[in-house]
Coordinates of C-alpha atoms in Angstrom, one line a residue:
M1 CA 0.0 0.0 0.0
T2 CA 1.2 3.5 -0.7
S3 CA 2.5 5.4 2.3
P4 CA -0.2 7.5 4.1
T5 CA 1.9 10.6 3.6
R6 CA 3.5 10.0 0.2
P7 CA 1.6 11.3 -2.9
R8 CA 0.7 8.6 -5.5
P9 CA 2.8 8.4 -8.7
A10 CA 1.4 10.3 -11.6
T11 CA 0.9 7.0 -13.5
G12 CA -2.0 5.9 -11.4
H13 CA -4.9 6.6 -13.8
D14 CA -5.5 2.9 -14.5
D15 CA -5.2 2.1 -10.9
F16 CA -7.8 4.7 -10.0
A17 CA -10.2 3.4 -12.6
D18 CA -9.9 -0.2 -11.3
R19 CA -10.4 0.8 -7.7
A20 CA -13.2 3.4 -8.2
R21 CA -15.3 1.5 -10.8
P22 CA -16.9 -1.0 -8.3
H23 CA -18.3 1.9 -6.2
R24 CA -20.2 3.5 -9.1
P25 CA -23.6 1.9 -8.7
E26 CA -23.6 2.5 -5.0
L27 CA -22.6 6.2 -5.5
L28 CA -25.3 6.6 -8.2
A29 CA -27.9 5.3 -5.8
Y30 CA -26.6 7.7 -3.1
C31 CA -26.8 10.7 -5.4
Y32 CA -30.3 9.6 -6.5
R33 CA -31.5 9.5 -2.9
M34 CA -30.0 12.9 -2.3
L35 CA -31.3 14.6 -5.5
G36 CA -34.5 12.6 -6.5
S37 CA -33.4 12.5 -10.1
V38 CA -31.5 9.8 -12.0
H39 CA -30.4 12.3 -14.6
D40 CA -29.0 14.7 -12.0
A41 CA -27.4 11.8 -10.1
E42 CA -25.6 10.6 -13.2
D43 CA -24.3 14.1 -13.8
L44 CA -23.1 14.3 -10.2
V45 CA -21.4 10.9 -10.3
Q46 CA -19.7 11.8 -13.5
E47 CA -18.4 15.0 -11.9
T48 CA -17.3 13.1 -8.8
Y49 CA -15.2 10.7 -10.9
L50 CA -13.7 13.5 -13.0
R51 CA -12.7 15.4 -9.8
A52 CA -11.3 12.3 -8.2
G53 CA -9.4 11.3 -11.3
R54 CA -7.7 14.7 -11.4
K55 CA -6.8 14.5 -7.7
Y56 CA -5.9 10.8 -7.5
D57 CA -2.1 11.4 -7.8
S58 CA -2.2 13.3 -4.5
F59 CA -4.6 10.9 -2.7
E60 CA -2.8 10.0 0.5
E61 CA -4.8 6.9 1.5
R62 CA -5.8 8.5 4.9
C63 CA -9.2 7.0 4.3
S64 CA -10.6 4.3 2.0
I65 CA -11.2 5.3 -1.6
R66 CA -14.9 4.6 -1.0
T67 CA -15.0 7.3 1.8
W68 CA -13.0 9.7 -0.4
L69 CA -15.4 9.3 -3.3
Y70 CA -18.4 9.8 -1.0
R71 CA -16.8 13.0 0.4
I72 CA -16.5 14.4 -3.1
A73 CA -20.0 13.2 -4.1
T74 CA -21.6 14.6 -0.9
N75 CA -20.0 18.0 -1.4
A76 CA -21.2 18.1 -5.0
C77 CA -24.7 17.1 -4.0
L78 CA -24.9 19.7 -1.2
T79 CA -23.6 22.4 -3.5
T80 CA -26.2 21.4 -6.1
L81 CA -29.0 21.5 -3.5
E82 CA -28.1 25.0 -2.1
N83 CA -30.3 26.9 -4.5
R84 CA -32.7 24.2 -5.6
E85 CA -36.2 23.3 -4.4
R86 CA -37.0 19.7 -3.4
R87 CA -38.4 17.4 -6.0
P88 CA -41.9 16.5 -5.0
L89 CA -44.8 14.2 -6.1
P90 CA -48.2 15.7 -6.6
A91 CA -49.5 14.6 -3.1
G92 CA -46.7 16.7 -1.6
V93 CA -47.8 20.0 -3.1
C94 CA -51.6 20.1 -3.3
A95 CA -54.8 18.5 -2.0
P96 CA -56.4 15.5 -3.8
S97 CA -58.7 16.3 -6.7
G98 CA -62.4 16.0 -6.3
D99 CA -63.7 15.4 -9.8
P100 CA -62.1 12.3 -11.3
G101 CA -64.5 12.4 -14.3
G102 CA -63.9 16.1 -15.1
P103 CA -61.5 17.9 -17.5
F104 CA -57.9 16.9 -17.0
A105 CA -55.7 19.6 -15.3
A106 CA -52.8 21.1 -17.3
A107 CA -49.3 19.9 -16.6
W108 CA -47.0 21.8 -14.3
T109 CA -44.0 22.0 -16.5
D110 CA -42.1 24.5 -14.3
V111 CA -41.9 22.0 -11.4
A112 CA -38.9 19.7 -11.2
W113 CA -40.8 16.5 -10.2
L114 CA -39.3 13.4 -8.5
Q115 CA -38.2 10.8 -11.0
P116 CA -38.3 7.0 -10.8
A117 CA -35.1 5.0 -10.9
P118 CA -34.6 1.8 -12.9
D119 CA -33.7 -1.2 -10.8
A120 CA -31.2 -2.3 -13.5
L121 CA -29.2 0.9 -12.9
L122 CA -29.2 1.1 -9.1
I123 CA -29.6 -2.5 -7.9
P124 CA -26.9 -4.6 -9.6
P125 CA -27.2 -8.4 -9.3
V126 CA -25.6 -9.8 -6.1
E127 CA -25.7 -13.3 -4.6
D128 CA -27.1 -12.3 -1.2
P129 CA -30.9 -11.9 -1.3
A130 CA -30.7 -9.9 2.0
V131 CA -28.5 -7.3 0.3
V132 CA -30.9 -7.0 -2.6
A133 CA -33.9 -6.6 -0.1
V134 CA -32.1 -3.8 1.7
R135 CA -31.2 -2.0 -1.5
R136 CA -34.8 -2.2 -2.7
G137 CA -36.2 -1.0 0.6
T138 CA -34.0 2.1 0.7
L139 CA -34.9 3.1 -2.8
R140 CA -38.7 2.9 -2.6
L141 CA -40.4 5.8 -4.2
A142 CA -42.3 6.9 -1.1
L143 CA -39.1 6.9 0.9
I144 CA -37.2 8.9 -1.7
A145 CA -40.1 11.4 -1.6
A146 CA -39.9 11.5 2.2
L147 CA -36.1 12.1 2.1
Q148 CA -36.6 15.2 -0.1
L149 CA -38.4 16.8 2.9
L150 CA -35.2 16.8 5.0
P151 CA -32.7 19.6 4.8
P152 CA -29.8 18.6 2.6
R153 CA -27.2 18.0 5.4
Q154 CA -29.7 16.0 7.5
R155 CA -30.5 14.0 4.4
A156 CA -26.9 13.3 3.7
V157 CA -26.2 12.3 7.3
L158 CA -29.2 10.0 7.5
I159 CA -28.3 8.2 4.3
L160 CA -24.6 7.9 5.1
R161 CA -25.4 6.5 8.6
D162 CA -28.6 4.5 8.3
V163 CA -28.4 3.3 4.7
L164 CA -24.7 3.0 4.1
A165 CA -23.8 2.2 7.7
M166 CA -20.9 4.6 7.9
R167 CA -19.5 5.3 11.4
A168 CA -20.3 8.7 13.0
A169 CA -16.6 9.6 13.0
E170 CA -16.3 8.7 9.3
V171 CA -19.3 10.9 8.4
A172 CA -18.0 13.7 10.5
G173 CA -14.7 13.6 8.6
L174 CA -16.5 13.4 5.3
L175 CA -18.6 16.5 6.1
G176 CA -15.9 18.4 7.8
T177 CA -17.8 18.6 11.1
S178 CA -17.8 17.0 14.6
V179 CA -19.2 13.7 15.8
P180 CA -21.7 15.5 18.1
A181 CA -22.9 17.5 15.2
V182 CA -23.4 14.4 13.1
K183 CA -25.4 12.8 16.0
S184 CA -27.6 15.8 16.3
L185 CA -28.3 16.0 12.6
L186 CA -29.1 12.3 12.6
Q187 CA -31.4 12.6 15.5
R188 CA -33.4 15.4 13.9
A189 CA -33.5 13.6 10.5
R190 CA -34.8 10.4 12.1
A191 CA -37.5 12.2 13.9
R192 CA -38.7 14.0 10.8
L193 CA -38.5 10.9 8.7
D194 CA -40.7 9.1 11.3
E195 CA -43.3 11.7 10.7
V196 CA -43.4 11.6 6.9
A197 CA -42.0 8.2 5.7
P198 CA -44.1 5.1 4.9
S199 CA -44.4 2.5 7.7
E200 CA -42.6 -0.8 7.6
D201 CA -45.9 -2.6 7.4
D202 CA -46.8 -0.7 4.2
A203 CA -43.4 -1.8 2.8
A204 CA -43.8 -5.5 3.5
E205 CA -43.2 -7.5 0.3
L206 CA -45.4 -10.3 -1.0
P207 CA -43.9 -13.7 -1.8
D208 CA -42.7 -13.7 -5.4
A209 CA -45.4 -16.1 -6.7
E210 CA -48.2 -14.1 -5.1
R211 CA -46.8 -10.8 -6.4
R212 CA -46.4 -12.2 -9.9
E213 CA -50.0 -13.4 -9.8
L214 CA -51.4 -10.1 -8.7
L215 CA -49.3 -8.2 -11.3
D216 CA -50.5 -10.6 -14.0
R217 CA -54.1 -9.7 -13.1
Y218 CA -53.4 -6.0 -12.9
L219 CA -51.7 -6.1 -16.4
A220 CA -54.6 -8.0 -17.9
A221 CA -57.2 -5.7 -16.4
F222 CA -55.3 -2.6 -17.6
E223 CA -54.9 -3.9 -21.2
N224 CA -58.5 -5.2 -21.4
A225 CA -59.9 -1.9 -19.9
D226 CA -61.6 -4.0 -17.3
V227 CA -62.2 -1.3 -14.6
A228 CA -64.2 -3.7 -12.3
A229 CA -61.3 -6.2 -12.3
L230 CA -58.8 -3.4 -11.6
L231 CA -60.9 -2.0 -8.8
G232 CA -60.8 -5.5 -7.2
L233 CA -57.0 -5.3 -7.1
L234 CA -56.8 -1.8 -5.4
T235 CA -56.7 -1.2 -1.7
R236 CA -59.6 0.9 -0.2
D237 CA -57.2 3.9 0.3
A238 CA -55.4 3.5 -3.0
V239 CA -53.7 6.7 -4.4
L240 CA -53.0 7.6 -8.0
E241 CA -50.4 10.3 -8.9
M242 CA -49.4 11.4 -12.3
P243 CA -46.5 13.9 -12.5
P244 CA -46.1 16.3 -14.3
Y245 CA -49.8 16.8 -13.7
P246 CA -50.8 18.1 -10.2
A247 CA -54.1 16.3 -10.1
W248 CA -54.1 13.2 -7.9
F249 CA -56.8 11.0 -6.6
A250 CA -57.2 9.3 -3.2
G251 CA -59.5 6.3 -2.6
R252 CA -60.3 3.2 -4.7
D253 CA -63.5 4.7 -6.1
A254 CA -61.9 8.0 -7.1
V255 CA -59.0 6.2 -8.7
G256 CA -61.3 3.9 -10.6
A257 CA -63.5 6.7 -11.8
F258 CA -60.5 8.6 -13.2
L259 CA -59.1 5.5 -15.0
A260 CA -62.6 4.7 -16.4
A261 CA -63.1 8.3 -17.7
H262 CA -59.6 9.0 -19.0
V263 CA -57.4 5.9 -19.4
L264 CA -59.2 2.6 -19.7
T265 CA -61.7 3.7 -22.3
R266 CA -61.5 0.6 -24.6
P267 CA -59.7 -2.7 -24.7
G268 CA -56.4 -2.6 -26.6
L269 CA -55.9 1.1 -26.3
N270 CA -53.0 0.5 -23.8
R271 CA -50.2 -2.0 -24.0
V272 CA -48.0 -2.8 -21.1
V273 CA -44.3 -3.9 -20.8
R274 CA -43.0 -5.1 -17.4
T275 CA -40.1 -3.4 -15.8
A276 CA -38.9 -2.5 -12.2
A277 CA -38.2 0.8 -10.5
N278 CA -37.1 1.8 -7.0
G279 CA -37.2 -1.8 -5.9
Q280 CA -40.8 -2.0 -6.9
P281 CA -42.8 -3.6 -9.7
A282 CA -43.3 -1.1 -12.6
M283 CA -44.9 -1.1 -16.0
A284 CA -44.3 0.9 -19.1
V285 CA -47.7 1.8 -20.7
Y286 CA -47.9 2.4 -24.5
R287 CA -51.0 4.1 -25.8
Q288 CA -52.3 3.6 -29.3
G289 CA -52.4 6.5 -31.7
P290 CA -54.6 7.1 -34.8
D291 CA -52.0 5.2 -36.9
G292 CA -52.4 2.1 -34.8
V293 CA -48.9 2.4 -33.2
H294 CA -48.6 2.2 -29.4
R295 CA -46.2 4.9 -28.2
G296 CA -44.7 5.4 -24.8
H297 CA -47.1 7.2 -22.5
W298 CA -46.5 6.3 -18.8
I299 CA -43.9 4.7 -16.6
M300 CA -46.1 3.3 -13.8
V301 CA -44.6 2.4 -10.4
L302 CA -46.7 0.3 -8.1
D303 CA -46.8 -0.2 -4.3
V304 CA -48.0 -3.8 -3.8
S305 CA -48.8 -5.5 -0.6
A306 CA -51.0 -8.4 0.5
A307 CA -53.9 -6.0 0.6
G308 CA -53.5 -5.1 -3.1
V309 CA -52.1 -2.2 -5.1
G310 CA -52.0 0.7 -2.7
R311 CA -50.4 3.4 -4.8
I312 CA -49.9 4.0 -8.5
T313 CA -47.3 6.6 -9.4
A314 CA -47.6 7.2 -13.2
F315 CA -44.9 9.3 -14.7
R316 CA -46.6 10.6 -17.9
E317 CA -45.4 11.7 -21.3
D318 CA -41.6 11.8 -20.7
L319 CA -40.0 9.7 -23.3
R320 CA -36.6 10.3 -21.7
L321 CA -37.7 7.9 -19.0
F322 CA -38.3 5.2 -21.6
D323 CA -34.7 5.8 -22.8
L324 CA -33.5 5.6 -19.2
F325 CA -35.3 2.3 -18.6
G326 CA -33.9 0.9 -21.9
L327 CA -37.4 0.7 -23.4
P328 CA -38.5 1.5 -26.9
R329 CA -40.4 4.7 -27.5
A330 CA -42.9 2.8 -29.6
L331 CA -43.9 -0.8 -30.0
P332 CA -43.4 -2.2 -33.5
L333 CA -46.8 -3.5 -34.8
E334 CA -45.4 -6.9 -35.5
Q335 CA -43.9 -7.3 -32.1
E336 CA -46.6 -6.1 -29.8
A337 CA -47.7 -9.6 -28.9
V338 CA -44.4 -10.3 -27.2
R339 CA -44.0 -7.2 -24.9
G340 CA -41.7 -8.6 -22.2
R341 CA -43.9 -11.4 -21.0

């Protein structure tokens, strides 16, 4: 190992790449939790690696390279968040809508909404199922939305301590503060998160076979425009949100009435491709146009429990999300029968 006080030789670029590369997915997930946007997180991770690469020759190994990368990434995130409002979901900015069958509200294009994150990008395959479960749980959409309610430094401390399991002294060094300050920030962050985060009961996962069966029924009801069947899969207090539109609906009857009036108007209008986002089941919805082609319309993230589908977060009309999820922007007519089954 290089001496703690001797700068690294200038020929260490390949060494840096080899050592830093394994930390990239974890850093991307961290920046996403901080910023609420995969696109912003990718930019910040790229910036982190560029800064680290330029400074690597003077890296003195006084901490692990992982901690060093997190120090750079955290400072970049905090700087980015200084003059930026939080990324919300509709339920975080206005009251539920009262007329599910009425005219559809205009999109709020001046709001930077929370974005979904593809599992394939942030949850790389690992052998230990327990590790996968933890990663999924700490990326749930409702939890990411709750994290956005914390001040940035509280948010950083909570993620570093409770998600990434860093020691208090390590976090203090990373943030350039004291251990008591870290403990105080963590205490306040935990108290606030207890007020706004989803409960553990709400997050309980179904066994794979039961979840698959429920999702099969949901997909079939959606594609067949079977509102009655879909209602049977929703919880009584189900919620539907649709950023960038501020309108959202609370309660099974209101959600069903909106879908019947605006979405599930005839069988075959919508086609669905399975995907996964934020450690949750998700679906890409393609809507048929006048030319018969189904084009990308929604990325729909589902909260699923033994009681049914409790929340539908449908990210509408953003084709960049289809690109992010590695999905086509339109379904070729001759391939629609295959759609990821």
